[in-house]
Coordinates of C-alpha atoms in Angstrom, one line a residue:
Chain E
M1 CA 5.7 -31.2 -11.6
D2 CA 2.3 -32.2 -13.1
V3 CA 0.1 -29.6 -11.6
Q4 CA -2.5 -27.5 -13.3
L5 CA -2.9 -23.9 -12.1
T6 CA -6.4 -22.7 -11.5
R7 CA -8.1 -19.4 -10.7
D8 CA -11.1 -20.5 -8.6
V9 CA -11.2 -19.7 -4.9
Q10 CA -12.6 -22.5 -2.6
S11 CA -14.2 -22.0 0.7
D12 CA -11.4 -23.8 2.5
D13 CA -8.7 -21.7 0.9
P14 CA -8.3 -19.3 3.8
Q15 CA -7.2 -22.1 6.1
R16 CA -5.1 -23.7 3.4
V17 CA -3.3 -20.5 2.6
E18 CA -2.6 -19.9 6.3
A19 CA -1.2 -23.4 6.7
L20 CA 0.9 -23.1 3.6
V21 CA 2.3 -19.7 4.3
A22 CA 3.1 -20.6 7.9
S23 CA 4.7 -23.9 6.8
T24 CA 7.3 -22.0 4.7
G25 CA 8.8 -20.6 7.9
F26 CA 9.3 -17.4 6.0
F27 CA 6.6 -15.1 7.2
S28 CA 5.7 -13.5 10.5
P29 CA 2.4 -14.4 12.2
Q30 CA 1.1 -10.9 11.2
E31 CA 2.0 -11.5 7.6
T32 CA 0.4 -15.0 7.7
A33 CA -2.8 -13.4 9.1
I34 CA -2.8 -10.9 6.2
A35 CA -2.3 -13.7 3.6
R36 CA -5.4 -15.4 5.0
E37 CA -7.4 -12.2 5.2
L38 CA -6.9 -11.5 1.5
V39 CA -8.5 -14.9 0.6
E40 CA -11.4 -14.2 3.0
T41 CA -11.9 -10.8 1.5
R42 CA -12.0 -12.4 -2.0
L43 CA -14.5 -15.0 -0.8
E44 CA -16.7 -12.3 0.7
Q45 CA -16.5 -9.7 -2.1
G46 CA -15.7 -11.7 -5.2
L47 CA -13.8 -9.9 -8.0
A48 CA -14.8 -6.6 -6.5
S49 CA -12.2 -7.3 -3.8
G50 CA -9.5 -6.5 -6.3
Y51 CA -7.6 -9.7 -5.4
A52 CA -6.9 -12.4 -8.0
F53 CA -5.4 -15.8 -7.3
A54 CA -3.6 -18.7 -9.0
W55 CA -3.7 -22.0 -7.2
A56 CA -1.5 -25.1 -7.4
R57 CA -3.2 -28.1 -5.9
Q58 CA -2.4 -31.8 -5.5
G59 CA -5.7 -33.5 -4.8
S60 CA -7.2 -31.4 -1.9
E61 CA -3.8 -30.2 -0.8
L62 CA -2.6 -26.7 -1.7
I63 CA 1.1 -26.7 -2.6
G64 CA 1.4 -23.2 -3.9
Y65 CA -0.4 -20.0 -4.8
A66 CA -0.1 -16.4 -6.0
C67 CA -2.2 -13.4 -5.2
W68 CA -2.1 -10.1 -7.1
G69 CA -4.3 -7.1 -7.8
E70 CA -4.5 -3.7 -9.6
I71 CA -3.0 -0.9 -7.4
P72 CA -5.8 1.5 -6.6
C73 CA -5.6 4.9 -8.4
T74 CA -3.2 3.6 -11.1
E75 CA -3.7 2.7 -14.7
G76 CA -2.8 -0.9 -15.2
R77 CA -0.2 -1.1 -12.5
Y78 CA -0.5 -4.3 -10.5
D79 CA 1.0 -5.5 -7.3
L80 CA 2.0 -9.1 -6.7
Y81 CA 1.0 -9.5 -3.1
W82 CA 2.0 -13.1 -2.4
I83 CA 3.7 -16.1 -3.9
A84 CA 4.2 -19.1 -1.7
V85 CA 5.2 -22.7 -2.5
A86 CA 5.3 -25.5 0.0
Q87 CA 8.8 -26.3 1.1
T88 CA 8.6 -29.9 -0.2
C89 CA 7.6 -28.7 -3.6
Q90 CA 10.2 -26.0 -4.0
R91 CA 13.0 -26.0 -6.6
H92 CA 10.7 -27.5 -9.3
G93 CA 9.9 -24.2 -11.0
L94 CA 6.4 -23.9 -9.5
G95 CA 7.1 -20.4 -8.2
R96 CA 8.1 -19.3 -11.7
R97 CA 5.0 -20.9 -13.2
L98 CA 2.8 -19.1 -10.7
L99 CA 4.5 -15.8 -11.4
R100 CA 4.1 -16.2 -15.2
F101 CA 0.5 -17.2 -14.8
A102 CA -0.1 -14.0 -12.7
E103 CA 1.6 -11.9 -15.4
Q104 CA -0.5 -13.5 -18.1
E105 CA -3.7 -12.7 -16.2
V106 CA -2.6 -9.1 -15.7
R107 CA -1.9 -8.7 -19.4
R108 CA -5.2 -10.2 -20.3
A109 CA -6.9 -7.6 -18.0
G110 CA -5.0 -4.8 -19.8
G111 CA -2.3 -4.4 -17.2
V112 CA 1.1 -3.1 -18.2
R113 CA 3.4 -3.4 -15.2
M114 CA 3.8 -5.6 -12.2
Y115 CA 5.4 -4.4 -8.9
V116 CA 6.6 -6.7 -6.1
D117 CA 7.6 -5.6 -2.6
T118 CA 10.2 -7.7 -0.8
S119 CA 12.8 -7.3 2.0
D120 CA 16.4 -6.4 1.8
R121 CA 17.3 -8.9 4.6
A122 CA 19.8 -11.7 3.9
Q123 CA 17.0 -14.2 4.4
Y124 CA 15.4 -12.9 1.2
A125 CA 18.4 -13.1 -1.0
S126 CA 16.9 -16.1 -2.8
T127 CA 13.6 -14.3 -3.2
R128 CA 15.4 -11.3 -4.8
A129 CA 17.4 -13.6 -7.1
F130 CA 14.1 -15.3 -8.1
Y131 CA 12.6 -12.0 -9.3
E132 CA 15.8 -10.9 -11.0
R133 CA 16.0 -14.2 -12.9
A134 CA 12.4 -13.7 -13.9
G135 CA 13.1 -10.3 -15.5
Y136 CA 12.3 -8.0 -12.6
S137 CA 14.6 -5.1 -11.7
V138 CA 14.9 -2.9 -8.6
A139 CA 12.6 0.2 -8.9
A140 CA 13.4 1.5 -5.4
S141 CA 15.0 0.6 -2.1
L142 CA 13.7 1.9 1.3
P143 CA 16.2 1.1 4.0
D144 CA 14.7 0.1 7.4
F145 CA 11.2 0.4 6.0
Y146 CA 9.7 -2.6 7.9
R147 CA 11.9 -2.1 11.0
D148 CA 15.5 -1.3 11.8
G149 CA 17.7 -3.6 9.6
D150 CA 14.7 -4.7 7.5
G151 CA 14.2 -2.5 4.4
K152 CA 11.8 -2.8 1.5
V153 CA 13.0 -3.5 -2.0
I154 CA 10.4 -2.7 -4.8
F155 CA 10.9 -4.8 -7.9
V156 CA 9.1 -4.0 -11.2
R157 CA 8.6 -5.7 -14.6
E158 CA 7.1 -4.2 -17.7
L159 CA 4.5 -6.6 -19.1
N160 CA 3.9 -5.1 -22.5
V161 CA 7.1 -6.4 -23.9
T162 CA 6.6 -10.0 -25.0
A163 CA 10.0 -10.4 -26.5
N164 CA 11.8 -11.1 -23.2
E165 CA 9.3 -13.7 -22.1
R166 CA 10.7 -16.9 -20.8
A167 CA 8.2 -19.6 -20.0
Chain Z
M1 CA -6.7 30.9 12.0
D2 CA -8.6 30.2 15.2
V3 CA -9.4 26.5 14.7
Q4 CA -9.0 23.7 17.2
L5 CA -7.9 20.4 15.8
T6 CA -9.9 17.3 17.1
R7 CA -9.6 13.6 16.7
D8 CA -13.2 12.4 16.9
V9 CA -15.0 11.1 13.8
Q10 CA -18.6 12.2 13.3
S11 CA -21.2 10.3 11.4
D12 CA -21.4 13.0 8.7
D13 CA -17.7 13.0 8.1
P14 CA -17.7 10.7 5.0
Q15 CA -19.9 13.2 3.1
R16 CA -17.9 16.2 4.5
V17 CA -14.6 14.6 3.5
E18 CA -15.9 13.8 0.0
A19 CA -17.1 17.3 -0.5
L20 CA -13.9 18.8 0.9
V21 CA -11.6 16.6 -1.2
A22 CA -13.6 17.2 -4.3
S23 CA -13.7 20.9 -3.8
T24 CA -9.9 21.2 -3.9
G25 CA -9.9 20.2 -7.5
F26 CA -6.8 18.2 -6.8
F27 CA -8.0 14.6 -6.7
S28 CA -9.6 12.2 -9.2
P29 CA -13.1 10.8 -8.6
Q30 CA -11.4 7.5 -7.7
E31 CA -9.2 9.2 -5.1
T32 CA -12.1 11.1 -3.7
A33 CA -14.1 7.9 -3.3
I34 CA -11.1 6.3 -1.5
A35 CA -10.9 9.3 0.9
R36 CA -14.5 8.8 1.8
E37 CA -14.1 5.1 2.2
L38 CA -11.4 5.5 4.8
V39 CA -13.7 7.5 6.9
E40 CA -16.5 5.0 6.5
T41 CA -14.2 2.2 7.5
R42 CA -13.2 4.1 10.6
L43 CA -16.8 4.7 11.5
E44 CA -17.6 1.0 11.1
Q45 CA -14.5 -0.5 12.7
G46 CA -13.3 2.2 15.1
L47 CA -9.6 2.3 16.0
A48 CA -9.3 -1.3 14.7
S49 CA -9.6 0.2 11.2
G50 CA -6.0 1.4 11.6
Y51 CA -7.1 4.9 10.4
A52 CA -6.6 7.9 12.6
F53 CA -7.8 11.4 11.8
A54 CA -7.3 15.1 12.7
W55 CA -10.2 17.4 12.0
A56 CA -10.3 21.2 11.5
R57 CA -13.9 22.5 11.8
Q58 CA -15.5 25.9 11.7
G59 CA -18.9 25.4 13.2
S60 CA -20.4 22.4 11.3
E61 CA -18.1 22.9 8.3
L62 CA -15.1 20.8 7.7
I63 CA -12.2 23.0 6.4
G64 CA -9.4 20.5 6.6
Y65 CA -8.4 17.1 7.8
A66 CA -5.6 14.6 7.9
C67 CA -5.7 10.8 7.9
W68 CA -2.8 8.4 8.8
G69 CA -2.2 4.9 10.1
E70 CA 0.5 2.4 10.9
I71 CA 1.8 0.5 7.9
P72 CA 0.9 -3.2 8.3
C73 CA 3.8 -5.5 9.0
T74 CA 6.1 -2.6 10.1
E75 CA 7.3 -1.5 13.5
G76 CA 6.2 2.0 14.1
R77 CA 6.3 3.1 10.5
Y78 CA 3.2 5.2 9.6
D79 CA 1.7 6.4 6.3
L80 CA 0.1 9.8 6.0
Y81 CA -2.8 8.9 3.7
W82 CA -4.5 12.3 3.3
I83 CA -4.1 15.9 4.0
A84 CA -6.7 18.3 2.5
V85 CA -7.5 21.9 3.3
A86 CA -10.4 23.8 1.8
Q87 CA -9.2 26.2 -0.9
T88 CA -10.6 29.3 0.8
C89 CA -8.6 28.3 4.0
Q90 CA -5.3 27.6 2.4
R91 CA -2.1 29.6 2.9
H92 CA -2.8 30.1 6.6
G93 CA -0.6 27.2 7.9
L94 CA -3.5 24.8 8.5
G95 CA -1.9 22.1 6.4
R96 CA 1.3 22.4 8.5
R97 CA -0.7 22.3 11.7
L98 CA -2.6 19.1 10.6
L99 CA 0.7 17.5 9.6
R100 CA 2.4 18.3 13.0
F101 CA -0.7 17.1 14.8
A102 CA -0.5 13.8 13.0
E103 CA 3.2 13.5 13.7
Q104 CA 2.6 14.1 17.4
E105 CA -0.1 11.5 17.5
V106 CA 2.2 9.0 15.8
R107 CA 5.0 9.7 18.3
R108 CA 2.5 9.3 21.2
A109 CA 1.6 5.9 19.8
G110 CA 5.3 4.9 19.7
G111 CA 5.8 5.5 16.0
V112 CA 9.2 6.5 14.7
R113 CA 8.8 7.4 11.1
M114 CA 6.2 8.9 8.7
Y115 CA 5.9 8.2 5.0
V116 CA 3.9 10.2 2.5
D117 CA 3.2 9.2 -1.1
T118 CA 2.7 12.0 -3.6
S119 CA 3.0 12.5 -7.4
D120 CA 5.9 13.8 -9.4
R121 CA 3.5 15.8 -11.7
A122 CA 4.0 19.5 -12.1
Q123 CA 0.6 20.1 -10.4
Y124 CA 2.1 18.7 -7.2
A125 CA 5.1 20.9 -7.0
S126 CA 3.6 22.9 -4.2
T127 CA 2.7 19.7 -2.4
R128 CA 6.3 18.4 -2.6
A129 CA 7.6 21.8 -1.5
F130 CA 5.2 21.7 1.5
Y131 CA 6.7 18.4 2.7
E132 CA 10.2 19.5 2.1
R133 CA 9.7 22.7 4.2
A134 CA 8.2 20.5 6.9
G135 CA 11.4 18.4 7.2
Y136 CA 10.6 15.5 4.8
S137 CA 13.0 14.2 2.3
V138 CA 12.6 12.0 -0.8
A139 CA 13.0 8.3 0.1
A140 CA 12.3 7.0 -3.4
S141 CA 10.9 8.0 -6.8
L142 CA 9.0 5.6 -9.0
P143 CA 8.6 7.1 -12.5
D144 CA 5.2 6.4 -14.3
F145 CA 3.9 4.6 -11.2
Y146 CA 0.3 5.8 -11.4
R147 CA 0.2 6.1 -15.2
D148 CA 2.6 7.2 -17.9
G149 CA 3.9 10.6 -17.0
D150 CA 2.6 10.4 -13.4
G151 CA 5.2 8.9 -11.1
K152 CA 5.1 8.4 -7.3
V153 CA 7.4 10.2 -4.9
I154 CA 7.8 8.8 -1.5
F155 CA 8.7 11.2 1.2
V156 CA 9.8 10.3 4.7
R157 CA 10.5 12.0 8.0
E158 CA 12.1 10.5 11.1
L159 CA 9.9 11.4 14.1
N160 CA 12.2 10.4 17.0
V161 CA 14.4 13.5 16.6
T162 CA 12.7 16.4 18.4
A163 CA 15.6 18.8 17.8
N164 CA 14.5 19.7 14.3
E165 CA 10.9 20.3 15.3
R166 CA 9.4 23.5 14.0
A167 CA 5.9 24.2 15.2

């Protein structure tokens, strides 16, 4: 897929992110609203927001993005808040490219570790497999964290080892 | 200790919280700044901030407080963000009273579970013992989460069981 990834946030990105995230059918309205809010906060506060982004665009259309930031009160530990790829563009490695881009940016900023929270529900089996294939391992499981029957799984990857990098 | 706990935030509370938290000698400048910011956010946004508080005052002096809120995208899961008690007022059960007050408020709001993050460092042994005595158990441990040698311990307590309540 011939798409360049970029860092710059555009003024229409809150709406684009909301539409993209909603279109995946994967996230609740509350989660979709939060995805949008992170972009708005970044537009208002700039880098001081603590939110960094990678964007995959085709023309004016947003087909994928990632959002991450340093976890407050940690030394170089980052959280990957969001990765979303438009359904029509999935299965072409764009999610992996966004993830690797985020990791590179974190390394460049001196970060050493990336955390990702996801769900233990069956719906998220492919999401968990995505992170495992990308070199992430389960750091902790919190059953019923989000609600009964919907637990949190925390994945982690050390970023200071370049040997196990797969592009 | 003859202190009534109250819920109302006062305009001077950001400074009072900063001074109290700093005086414990337990928290980093970054953590102290965050403690203050939560109060400021509450003053600006009211209950929409998602931050609730309990205050222990002696005259105009703040001798202890707790701060908690519902975890976004969960159903009735709450996080206890802060408990701090002035050093001169410790060992009189005020921390336990603030904790129980917070739990009661969470129950009243329909919450079912309280999470607390703390550190696995030796300095926090008394903090971890405090939560264990209060009915909390370790839900997860994340070694080196904050920095090398400083991991996160996540405690949890189910709030829908009243049988094991100890005042």
